[in-house]
CSV table of C-alpha atoms and ligand atoms in Angstrom, one decimal:
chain,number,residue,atom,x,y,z
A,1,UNK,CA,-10.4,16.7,-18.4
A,2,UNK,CA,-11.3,13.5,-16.7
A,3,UNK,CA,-10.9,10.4,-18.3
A,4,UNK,CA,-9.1,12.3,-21.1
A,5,UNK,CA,-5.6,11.8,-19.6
A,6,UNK,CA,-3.9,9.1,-19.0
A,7,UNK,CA,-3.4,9.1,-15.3
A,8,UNK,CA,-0.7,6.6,-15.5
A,9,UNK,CA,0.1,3.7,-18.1
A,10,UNK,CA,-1.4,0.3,-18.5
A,11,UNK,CA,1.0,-1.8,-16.1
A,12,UNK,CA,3.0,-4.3,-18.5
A,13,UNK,CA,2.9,-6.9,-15.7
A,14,UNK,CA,-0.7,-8.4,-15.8
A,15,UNK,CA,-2.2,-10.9,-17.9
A,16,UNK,CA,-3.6,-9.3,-20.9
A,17,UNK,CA,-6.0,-10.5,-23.6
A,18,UNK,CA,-4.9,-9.9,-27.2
A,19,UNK,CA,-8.0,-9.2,-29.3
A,20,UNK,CA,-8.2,-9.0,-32.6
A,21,UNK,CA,-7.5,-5.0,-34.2
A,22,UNK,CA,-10.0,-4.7,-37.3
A,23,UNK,CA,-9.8,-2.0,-39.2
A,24,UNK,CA,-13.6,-0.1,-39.6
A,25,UNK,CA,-12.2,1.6,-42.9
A,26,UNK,CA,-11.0,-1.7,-44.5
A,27,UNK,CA,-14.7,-3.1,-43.6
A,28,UNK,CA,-16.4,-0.4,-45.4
A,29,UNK,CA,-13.9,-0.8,-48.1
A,30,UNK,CA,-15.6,-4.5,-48.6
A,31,UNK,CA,-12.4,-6.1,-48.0
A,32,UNK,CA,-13.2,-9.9,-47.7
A,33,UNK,CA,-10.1,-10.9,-45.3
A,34,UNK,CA,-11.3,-8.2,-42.9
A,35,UNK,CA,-14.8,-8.9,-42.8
A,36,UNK,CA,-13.3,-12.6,-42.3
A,37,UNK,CA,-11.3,-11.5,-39.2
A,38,UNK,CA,-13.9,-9.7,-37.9
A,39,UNK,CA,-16.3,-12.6,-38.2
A,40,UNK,CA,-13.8,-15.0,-36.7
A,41,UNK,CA,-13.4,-12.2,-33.7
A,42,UNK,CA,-17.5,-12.4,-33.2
A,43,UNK,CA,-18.0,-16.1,-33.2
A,44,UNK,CA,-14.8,-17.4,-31.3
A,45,UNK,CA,-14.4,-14.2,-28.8
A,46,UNK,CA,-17.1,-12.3,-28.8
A,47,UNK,CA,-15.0,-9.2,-28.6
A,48,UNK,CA,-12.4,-7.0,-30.6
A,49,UNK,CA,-10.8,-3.8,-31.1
A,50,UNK,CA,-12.2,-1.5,-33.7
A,51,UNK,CA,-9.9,1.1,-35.1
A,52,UNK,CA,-10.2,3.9,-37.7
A,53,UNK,CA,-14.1,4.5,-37.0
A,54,UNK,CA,-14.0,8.4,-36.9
A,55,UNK,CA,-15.4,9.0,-33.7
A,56,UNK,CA,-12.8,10.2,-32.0
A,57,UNK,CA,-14.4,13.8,-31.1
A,58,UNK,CA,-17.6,12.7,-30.0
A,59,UNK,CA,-16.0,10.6,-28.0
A,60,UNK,CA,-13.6,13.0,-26.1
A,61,UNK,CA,-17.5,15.1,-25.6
A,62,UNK,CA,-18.9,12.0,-24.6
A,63,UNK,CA,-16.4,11.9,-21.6
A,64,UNK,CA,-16.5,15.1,-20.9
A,65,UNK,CA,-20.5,15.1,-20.6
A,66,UNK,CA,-20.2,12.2,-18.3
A,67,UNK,CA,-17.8,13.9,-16.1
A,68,UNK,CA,-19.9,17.2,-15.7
A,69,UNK,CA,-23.1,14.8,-15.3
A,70,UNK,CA,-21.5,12.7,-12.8
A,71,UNK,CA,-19.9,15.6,-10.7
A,72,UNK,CA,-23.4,17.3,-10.1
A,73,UNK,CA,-24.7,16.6,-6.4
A,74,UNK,CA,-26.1,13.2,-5.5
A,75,UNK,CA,-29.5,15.2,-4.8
A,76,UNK,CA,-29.6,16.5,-8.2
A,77,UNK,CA,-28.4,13.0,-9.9
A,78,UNK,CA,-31.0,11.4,-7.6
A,79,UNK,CA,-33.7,13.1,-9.6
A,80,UNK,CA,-33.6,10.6,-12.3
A,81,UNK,CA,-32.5,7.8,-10.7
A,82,UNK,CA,-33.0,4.5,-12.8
A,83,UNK,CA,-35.2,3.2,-9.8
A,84,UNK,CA,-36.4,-0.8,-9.1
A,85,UNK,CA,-38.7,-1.2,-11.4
A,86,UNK,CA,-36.2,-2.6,-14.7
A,87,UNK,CA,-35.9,1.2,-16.0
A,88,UNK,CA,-32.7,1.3,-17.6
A,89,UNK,CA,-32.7,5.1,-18.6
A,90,UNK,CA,-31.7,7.4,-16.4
A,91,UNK,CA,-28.6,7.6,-13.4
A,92,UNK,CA,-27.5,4.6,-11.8
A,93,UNK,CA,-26.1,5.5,-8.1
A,94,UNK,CA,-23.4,3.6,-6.7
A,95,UNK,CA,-24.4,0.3,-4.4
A,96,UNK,CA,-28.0,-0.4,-5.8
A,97,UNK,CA,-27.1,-3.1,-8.1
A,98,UNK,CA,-25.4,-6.8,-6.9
A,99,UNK,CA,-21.7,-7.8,-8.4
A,100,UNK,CA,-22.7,-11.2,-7.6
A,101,UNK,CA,-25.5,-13.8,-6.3
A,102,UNK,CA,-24.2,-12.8,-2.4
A,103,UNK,CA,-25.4,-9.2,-3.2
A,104,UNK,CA,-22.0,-7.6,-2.9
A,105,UNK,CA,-23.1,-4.1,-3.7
A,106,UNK,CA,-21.3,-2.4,-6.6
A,107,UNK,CA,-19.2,0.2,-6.0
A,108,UNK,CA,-20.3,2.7,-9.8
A,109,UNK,CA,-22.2,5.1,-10.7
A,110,UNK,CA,-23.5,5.7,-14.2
A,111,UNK,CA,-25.7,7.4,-17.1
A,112,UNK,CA,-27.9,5.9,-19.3
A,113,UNK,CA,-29.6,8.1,-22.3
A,114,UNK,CA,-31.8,6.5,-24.7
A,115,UNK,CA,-30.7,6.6,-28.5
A,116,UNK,CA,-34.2,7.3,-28.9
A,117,UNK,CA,-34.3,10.5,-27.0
A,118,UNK,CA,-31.1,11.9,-28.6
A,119,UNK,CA,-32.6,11.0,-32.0
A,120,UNK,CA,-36.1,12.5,-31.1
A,121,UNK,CA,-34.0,15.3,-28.7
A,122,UNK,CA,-35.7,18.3,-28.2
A,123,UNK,CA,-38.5,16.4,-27.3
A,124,UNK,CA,-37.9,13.6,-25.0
A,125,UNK,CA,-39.3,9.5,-26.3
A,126,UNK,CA,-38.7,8.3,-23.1
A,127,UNK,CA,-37.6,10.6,-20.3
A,128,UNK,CA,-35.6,13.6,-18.9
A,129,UNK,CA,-32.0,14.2,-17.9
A,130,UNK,CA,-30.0,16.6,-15.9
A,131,UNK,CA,-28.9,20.1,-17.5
A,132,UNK,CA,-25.3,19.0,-18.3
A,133,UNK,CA,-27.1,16.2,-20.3
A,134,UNK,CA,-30.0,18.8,-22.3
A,135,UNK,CA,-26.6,21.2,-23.0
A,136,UNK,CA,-24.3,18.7,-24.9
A,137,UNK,CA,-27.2,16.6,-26.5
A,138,UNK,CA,-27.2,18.4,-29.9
A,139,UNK,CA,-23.3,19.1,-30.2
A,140,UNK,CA,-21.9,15.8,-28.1
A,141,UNK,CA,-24.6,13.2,-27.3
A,142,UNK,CA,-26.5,13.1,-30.7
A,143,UNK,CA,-24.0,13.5,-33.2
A,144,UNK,CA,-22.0,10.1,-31.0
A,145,UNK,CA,-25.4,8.3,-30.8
A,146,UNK,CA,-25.9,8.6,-34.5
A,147,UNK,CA,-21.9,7.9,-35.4
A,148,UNK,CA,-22.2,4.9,-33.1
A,149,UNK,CA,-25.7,3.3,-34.8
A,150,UNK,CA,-23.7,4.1,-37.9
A,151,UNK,CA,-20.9,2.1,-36.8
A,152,UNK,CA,-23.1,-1.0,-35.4
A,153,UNK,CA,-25.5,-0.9,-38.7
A,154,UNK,CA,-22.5,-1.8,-40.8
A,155,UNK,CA,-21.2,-4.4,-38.6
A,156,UNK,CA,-24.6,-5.9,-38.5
A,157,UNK,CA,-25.1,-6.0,-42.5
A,158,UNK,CA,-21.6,-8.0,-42.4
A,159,UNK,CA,-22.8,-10.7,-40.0
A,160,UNK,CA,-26.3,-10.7,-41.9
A,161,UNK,CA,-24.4,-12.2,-45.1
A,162,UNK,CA,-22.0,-14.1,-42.6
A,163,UNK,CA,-25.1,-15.8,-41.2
A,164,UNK,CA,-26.6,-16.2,-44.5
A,165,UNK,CA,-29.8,-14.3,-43.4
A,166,UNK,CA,-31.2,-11.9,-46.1
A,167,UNK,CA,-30.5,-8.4,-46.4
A,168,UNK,CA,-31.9,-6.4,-44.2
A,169,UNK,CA,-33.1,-8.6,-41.5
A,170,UNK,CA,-31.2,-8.0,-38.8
A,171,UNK,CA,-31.4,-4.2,-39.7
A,172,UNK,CA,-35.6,-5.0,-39.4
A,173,UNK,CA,-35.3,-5.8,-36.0
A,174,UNK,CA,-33.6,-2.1,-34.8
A,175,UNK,CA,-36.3,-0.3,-37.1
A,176,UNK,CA,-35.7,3.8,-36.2
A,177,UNK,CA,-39.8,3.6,-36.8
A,178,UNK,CA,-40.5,2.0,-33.1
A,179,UNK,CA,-38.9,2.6,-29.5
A,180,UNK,CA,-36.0,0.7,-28.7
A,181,UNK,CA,-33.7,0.0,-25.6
A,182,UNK,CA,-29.9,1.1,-27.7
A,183,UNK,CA,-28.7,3.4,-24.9
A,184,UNK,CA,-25.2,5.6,-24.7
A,185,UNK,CA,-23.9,5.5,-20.9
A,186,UNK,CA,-21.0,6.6,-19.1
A,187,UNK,CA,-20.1,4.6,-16.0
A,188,UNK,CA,-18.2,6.0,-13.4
A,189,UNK,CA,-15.8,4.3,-10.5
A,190,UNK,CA,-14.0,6.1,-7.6
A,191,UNK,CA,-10.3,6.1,-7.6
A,192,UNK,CA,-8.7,3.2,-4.8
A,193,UNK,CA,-11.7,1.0,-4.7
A,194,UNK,CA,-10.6,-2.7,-3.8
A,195,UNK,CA,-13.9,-4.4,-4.9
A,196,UNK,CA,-15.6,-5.4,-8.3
A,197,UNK,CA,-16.8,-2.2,-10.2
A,198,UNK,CA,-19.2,-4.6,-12.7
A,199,UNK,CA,-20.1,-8.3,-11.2
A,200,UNK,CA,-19.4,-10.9,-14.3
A,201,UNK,CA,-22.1,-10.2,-17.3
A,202,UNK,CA,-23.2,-10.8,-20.4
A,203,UNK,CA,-24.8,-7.6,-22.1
A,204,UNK,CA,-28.2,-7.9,-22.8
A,205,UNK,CA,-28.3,-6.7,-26.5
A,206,UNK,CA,-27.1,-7.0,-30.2
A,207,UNK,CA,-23.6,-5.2,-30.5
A,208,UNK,CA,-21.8,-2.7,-27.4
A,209,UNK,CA,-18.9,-0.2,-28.2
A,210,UNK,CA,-17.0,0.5,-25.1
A,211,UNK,CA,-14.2,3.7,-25.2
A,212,UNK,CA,-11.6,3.0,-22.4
A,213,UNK,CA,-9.2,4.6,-21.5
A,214,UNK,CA,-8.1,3.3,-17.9
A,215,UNK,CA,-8.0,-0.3,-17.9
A,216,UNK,CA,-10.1,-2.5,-15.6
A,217,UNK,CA,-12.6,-4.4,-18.2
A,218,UNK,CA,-11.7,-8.1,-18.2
A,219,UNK,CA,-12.7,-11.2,-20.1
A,220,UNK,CA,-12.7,-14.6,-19.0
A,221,UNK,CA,-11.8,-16.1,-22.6
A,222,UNK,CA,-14.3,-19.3,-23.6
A,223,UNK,CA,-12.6,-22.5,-21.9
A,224,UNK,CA,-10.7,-20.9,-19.4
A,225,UNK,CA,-11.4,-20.2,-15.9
A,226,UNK,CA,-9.3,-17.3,-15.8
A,227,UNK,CA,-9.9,-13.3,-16.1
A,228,UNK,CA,-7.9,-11.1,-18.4
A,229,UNK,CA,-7.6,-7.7,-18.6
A,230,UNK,CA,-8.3,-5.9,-22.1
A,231,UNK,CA,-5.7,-3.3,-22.3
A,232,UNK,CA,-7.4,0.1,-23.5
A,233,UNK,CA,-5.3,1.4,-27.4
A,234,UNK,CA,-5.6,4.7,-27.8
A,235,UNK,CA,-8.6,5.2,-30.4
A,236,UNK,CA,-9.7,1.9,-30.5
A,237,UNK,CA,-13.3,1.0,-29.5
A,238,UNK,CA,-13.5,-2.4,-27.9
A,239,UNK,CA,-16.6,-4.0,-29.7
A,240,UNK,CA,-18.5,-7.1,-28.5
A,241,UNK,CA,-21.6,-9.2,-29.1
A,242,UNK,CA,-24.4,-9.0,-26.9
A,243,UNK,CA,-26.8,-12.1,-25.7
A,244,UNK,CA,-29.4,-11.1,-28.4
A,245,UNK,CA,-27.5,-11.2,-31.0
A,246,UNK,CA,-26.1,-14.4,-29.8
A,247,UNK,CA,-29.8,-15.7,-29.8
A,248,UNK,CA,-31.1,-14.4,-33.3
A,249,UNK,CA,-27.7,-16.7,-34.9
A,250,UNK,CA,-28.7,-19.5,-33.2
A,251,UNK,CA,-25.6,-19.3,-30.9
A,252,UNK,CA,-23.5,-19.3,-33.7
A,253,UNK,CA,-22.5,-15.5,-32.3
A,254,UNK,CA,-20.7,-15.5,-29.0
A,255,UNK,CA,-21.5,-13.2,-25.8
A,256,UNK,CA,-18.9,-13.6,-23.9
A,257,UNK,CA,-18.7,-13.0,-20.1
A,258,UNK,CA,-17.0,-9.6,-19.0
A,259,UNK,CA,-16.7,-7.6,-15.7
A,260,UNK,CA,-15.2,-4.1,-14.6
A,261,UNK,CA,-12.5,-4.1,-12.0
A,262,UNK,CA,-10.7,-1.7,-10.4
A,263,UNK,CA,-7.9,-0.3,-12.7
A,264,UNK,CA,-4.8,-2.3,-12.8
A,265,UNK,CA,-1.4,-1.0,-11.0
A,266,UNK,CA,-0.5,3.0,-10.6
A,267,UNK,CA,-3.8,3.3,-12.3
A,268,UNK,CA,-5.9,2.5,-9.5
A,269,UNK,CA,-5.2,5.9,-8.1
A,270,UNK,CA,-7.5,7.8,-10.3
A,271,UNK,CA,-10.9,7.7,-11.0
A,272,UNK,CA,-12.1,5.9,-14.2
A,273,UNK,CA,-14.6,6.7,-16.6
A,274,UNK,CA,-15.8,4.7,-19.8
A,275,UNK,CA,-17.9,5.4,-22.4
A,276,UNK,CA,-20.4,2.4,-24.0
A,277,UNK,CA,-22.9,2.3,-26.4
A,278,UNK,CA,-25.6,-0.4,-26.6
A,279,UNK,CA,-27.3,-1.5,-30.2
A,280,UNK,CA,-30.7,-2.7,-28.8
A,281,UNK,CA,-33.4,-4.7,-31.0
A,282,UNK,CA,-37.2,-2.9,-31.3
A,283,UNK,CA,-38.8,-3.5,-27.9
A,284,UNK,CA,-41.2,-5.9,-29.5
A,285,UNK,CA,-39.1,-8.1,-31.1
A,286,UNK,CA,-39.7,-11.5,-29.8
A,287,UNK,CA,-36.0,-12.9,-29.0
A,288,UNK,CA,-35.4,-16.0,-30.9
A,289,UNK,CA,-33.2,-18.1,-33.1
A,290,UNK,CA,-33.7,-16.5,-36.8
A,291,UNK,CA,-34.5,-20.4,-38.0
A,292,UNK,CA,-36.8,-19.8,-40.2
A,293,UNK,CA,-34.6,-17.6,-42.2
A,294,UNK,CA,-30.7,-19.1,-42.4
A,295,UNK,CA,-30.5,-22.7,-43.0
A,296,UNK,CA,-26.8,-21.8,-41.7
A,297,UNK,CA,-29.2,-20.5,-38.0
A,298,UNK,CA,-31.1,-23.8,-38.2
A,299,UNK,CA,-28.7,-26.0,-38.7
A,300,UNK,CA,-26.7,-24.6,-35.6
A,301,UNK,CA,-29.8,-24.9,-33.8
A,302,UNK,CA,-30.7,-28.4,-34.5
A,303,UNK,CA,-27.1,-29.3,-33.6
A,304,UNK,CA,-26.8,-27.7,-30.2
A,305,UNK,CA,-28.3,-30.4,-27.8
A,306,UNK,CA,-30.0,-29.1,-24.5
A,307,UNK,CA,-29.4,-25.5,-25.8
A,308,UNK,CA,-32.5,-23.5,-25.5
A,309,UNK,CA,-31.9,-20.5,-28.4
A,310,UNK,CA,-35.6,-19.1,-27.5
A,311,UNK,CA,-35.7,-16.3,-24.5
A,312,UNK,CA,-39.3,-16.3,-25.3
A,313,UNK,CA,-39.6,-12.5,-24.2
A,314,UNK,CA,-39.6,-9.6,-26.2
A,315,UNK,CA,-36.5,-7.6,-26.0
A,316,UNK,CA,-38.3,-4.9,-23.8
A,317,UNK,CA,-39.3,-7.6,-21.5
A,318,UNK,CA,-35.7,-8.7,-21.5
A,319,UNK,CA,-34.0,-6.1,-20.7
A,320,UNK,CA,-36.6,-4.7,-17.9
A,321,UNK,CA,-35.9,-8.2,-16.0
A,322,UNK,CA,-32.6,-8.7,-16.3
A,323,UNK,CA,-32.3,-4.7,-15.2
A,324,UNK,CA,-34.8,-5.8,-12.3
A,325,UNK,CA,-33.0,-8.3,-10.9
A,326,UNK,CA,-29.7,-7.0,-10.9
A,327,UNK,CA,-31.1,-4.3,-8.1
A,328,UNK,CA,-30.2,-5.4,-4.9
A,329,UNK,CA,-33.8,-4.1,-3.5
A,330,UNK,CA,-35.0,-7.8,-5.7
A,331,UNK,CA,-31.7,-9.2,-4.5
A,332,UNK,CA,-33.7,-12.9,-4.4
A,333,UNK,CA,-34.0,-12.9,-8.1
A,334,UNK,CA,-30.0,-11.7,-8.5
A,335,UNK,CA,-29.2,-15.3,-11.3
A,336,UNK,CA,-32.5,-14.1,-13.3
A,337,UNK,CA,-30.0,-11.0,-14.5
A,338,UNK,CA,-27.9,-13.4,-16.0
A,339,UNK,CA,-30.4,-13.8,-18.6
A,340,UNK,CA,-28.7,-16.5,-20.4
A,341,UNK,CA,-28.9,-19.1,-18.1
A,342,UNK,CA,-30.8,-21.2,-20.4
A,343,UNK,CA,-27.3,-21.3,-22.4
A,344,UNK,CA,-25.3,-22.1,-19.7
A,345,UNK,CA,-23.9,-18.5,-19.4
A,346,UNK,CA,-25.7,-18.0,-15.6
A,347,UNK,CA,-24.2,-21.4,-14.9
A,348,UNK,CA,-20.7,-20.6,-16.0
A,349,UNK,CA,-21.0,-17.0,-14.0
A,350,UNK,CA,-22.1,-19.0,-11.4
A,351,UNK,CA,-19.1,-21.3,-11.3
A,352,UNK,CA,-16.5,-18.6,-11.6
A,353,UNK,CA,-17.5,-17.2,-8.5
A,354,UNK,CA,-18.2,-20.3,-6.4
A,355,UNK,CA,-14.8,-20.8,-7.7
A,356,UNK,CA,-13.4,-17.5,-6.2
B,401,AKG,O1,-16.6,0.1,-18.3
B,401,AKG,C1,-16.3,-0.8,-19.1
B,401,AKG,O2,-15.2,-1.0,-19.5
B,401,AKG,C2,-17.4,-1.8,-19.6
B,401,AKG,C3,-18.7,-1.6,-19.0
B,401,AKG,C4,-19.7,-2.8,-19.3
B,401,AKG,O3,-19.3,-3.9,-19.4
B,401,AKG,C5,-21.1,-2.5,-19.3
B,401,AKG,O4,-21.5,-1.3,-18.9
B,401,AKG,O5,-21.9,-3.4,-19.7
B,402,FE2,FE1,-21.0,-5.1,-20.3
């Protein structure tokens, strides 16, 4: 099944970066030098590998939904393309979006499908999908949207206490009572490509899980100019914060910048598929610094000089631009997708690739 074997190993000769392995049982457990490692992996890193979450079997569905969705004809994909207009639901075709501010087109395809409609599934919230989608939504695509939210919601009561916000809040702001942009997606690359699969991002929301099993994702750790792979572990999820989390804690939260390449070494020669899963806040929640509700956010706020913590859109608004931009049809508007310029993030993606 594709992307359920592995093709050929990780390659032991390129630079690697060690995230931290927390343990998802331990967190429910309430074991305080876990939730400390894990809130040491989202403030320094912004990323880390999750292990015993129990997902394992949606997951193996997941890829194998994606691989019968993304083998159907371009004509029948093309049907609910994602289009120009900032839609992010839907299929994504190859060379529409830029890798970087010359417009280098990107070389993947992918499938996004609102958490929303597999929670509201059979009756669609936002849109339609192909028939490989409708046939695995209550047995595969549900049943992983739910585990995953599951998975986030606990991680986000942790960093609610970290951040010494009260309980509930950040829960509030991804309310199942009102439409959201949390999306499961399955991205695609061709086997042998020689160019950038994903340009240099920062995701847009609260919390992504990504299920690898080819490598290809890379970091560039915080102070370094350099990009390192993140080697895929069997039945780990590679976790990481997104910009709006990074915005509600008053920066205190790191989203750190990530691309896709193609995979490393013998690896290249097969096609690669990964899973993700995006935690997105209510589309009217107004992205901001959560001031008025952490002394712990304020005080990080009032200490970050010339850091601007407000987006001042709403986190449909957000997402829809940054989407927008990224299409190479509005290529002119390509650093607007970066999103968080206004924290320096644009101008460091900027740099790494006036660099290259
Ligand atoms: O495919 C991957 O490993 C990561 C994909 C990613 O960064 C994204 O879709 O935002
Ligand atoms: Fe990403």
């Amino acid at each position: 099944m594709p992307g359920l074997t592995t093709a050929a190993p990780f390659p032991d000769d390129v630079p690697t970066h060690p995230l931290l392995v927390i343990d998802y049982a331990l967190l429910t457990a309430n074991d305080i030098h876990e939730i400390d490692r894990l809130w040491q992996a989202a403030t320094m890193m912004g990323f880390w590998y999750l292990k015993n979450h129990g997902t394992e079997k949606e997951v193996d569905g997941m890829f194998a939904m994606g691989a019968e969705t993304l083998d159907l004809p371009l004509a029948e994909k093309m049907k609910y393309e994602q289009g120009d207009d900032g839609n992010s639901f839907g299929y994504k075709a190859r060379g529409t979006i830029a890798t970087d501010a010359n417009g280098t087109r990107d070389c993947v395809e992918f499938l996004n499908i609102a958490q929303d409609d597999a929670l509201s599934w059979p009756r669609p919230t936002h849109r339609t999908y192909p028939r490989t989608v409708n046939a695995r939504m209550e047995g595969t695509i549900s049943p992983f949207v739910r585990k995953s939210m599951k998975i986030n919601q606990t991680l986000l009561a942790i960093f609610e206490k970290c951040l010494g916000l009260p309980d509930g809040e950040l829960a509030r702001l991804h309310s199942q009572r009102e439409t959201c942009g949390g999306e499961a997606r399955c991205v695609k690359s061709p086997a042998n490509q020689a160019t950038t699969g994903i340009g240099a991002h920062t995701d847009f929301g609260t919390l992504t899980l990504v299920h690898n099993r080819l490598g290809g994702l890379q970091v560039m750790p915080p102070g370094t100019d350099k990009w390192l792979y993140i080697k895929p572990l069997a039945g780990h999820i590679v976790c990481n914060v997104g910009d709006a989390l990074a915005i509600f804690s008053g920066g205190i939260m790191r989203s750190n910048v990530h691309r896709v390449m193609p995979p490393p070494g013998l690896q290249s020669r097969f096609e690669r598929y990964s899973i993700a899963f995006f935690t997105r806040a209510n589309d009217s929640v107004v992205l901001r610094a959560l001031s008025d509700k952490s002394q712990m956010i304020a005080k990080s706020v009032s200490q970050s000089t010339g850091v601007d913590n407000n987006a001042g859109t709403t986190s449909a608004e957000w997402i829809s631009r940054r989407i927008r931009k990224l299409r190479l049809r509005n290529r002119e508007g390509w650093f607007e997708s970066r999103g968080t310029e206004h924290q320096g993030v644009g101008r460091r993606v900027a740099d790494v690739q006036a660099a290259a």
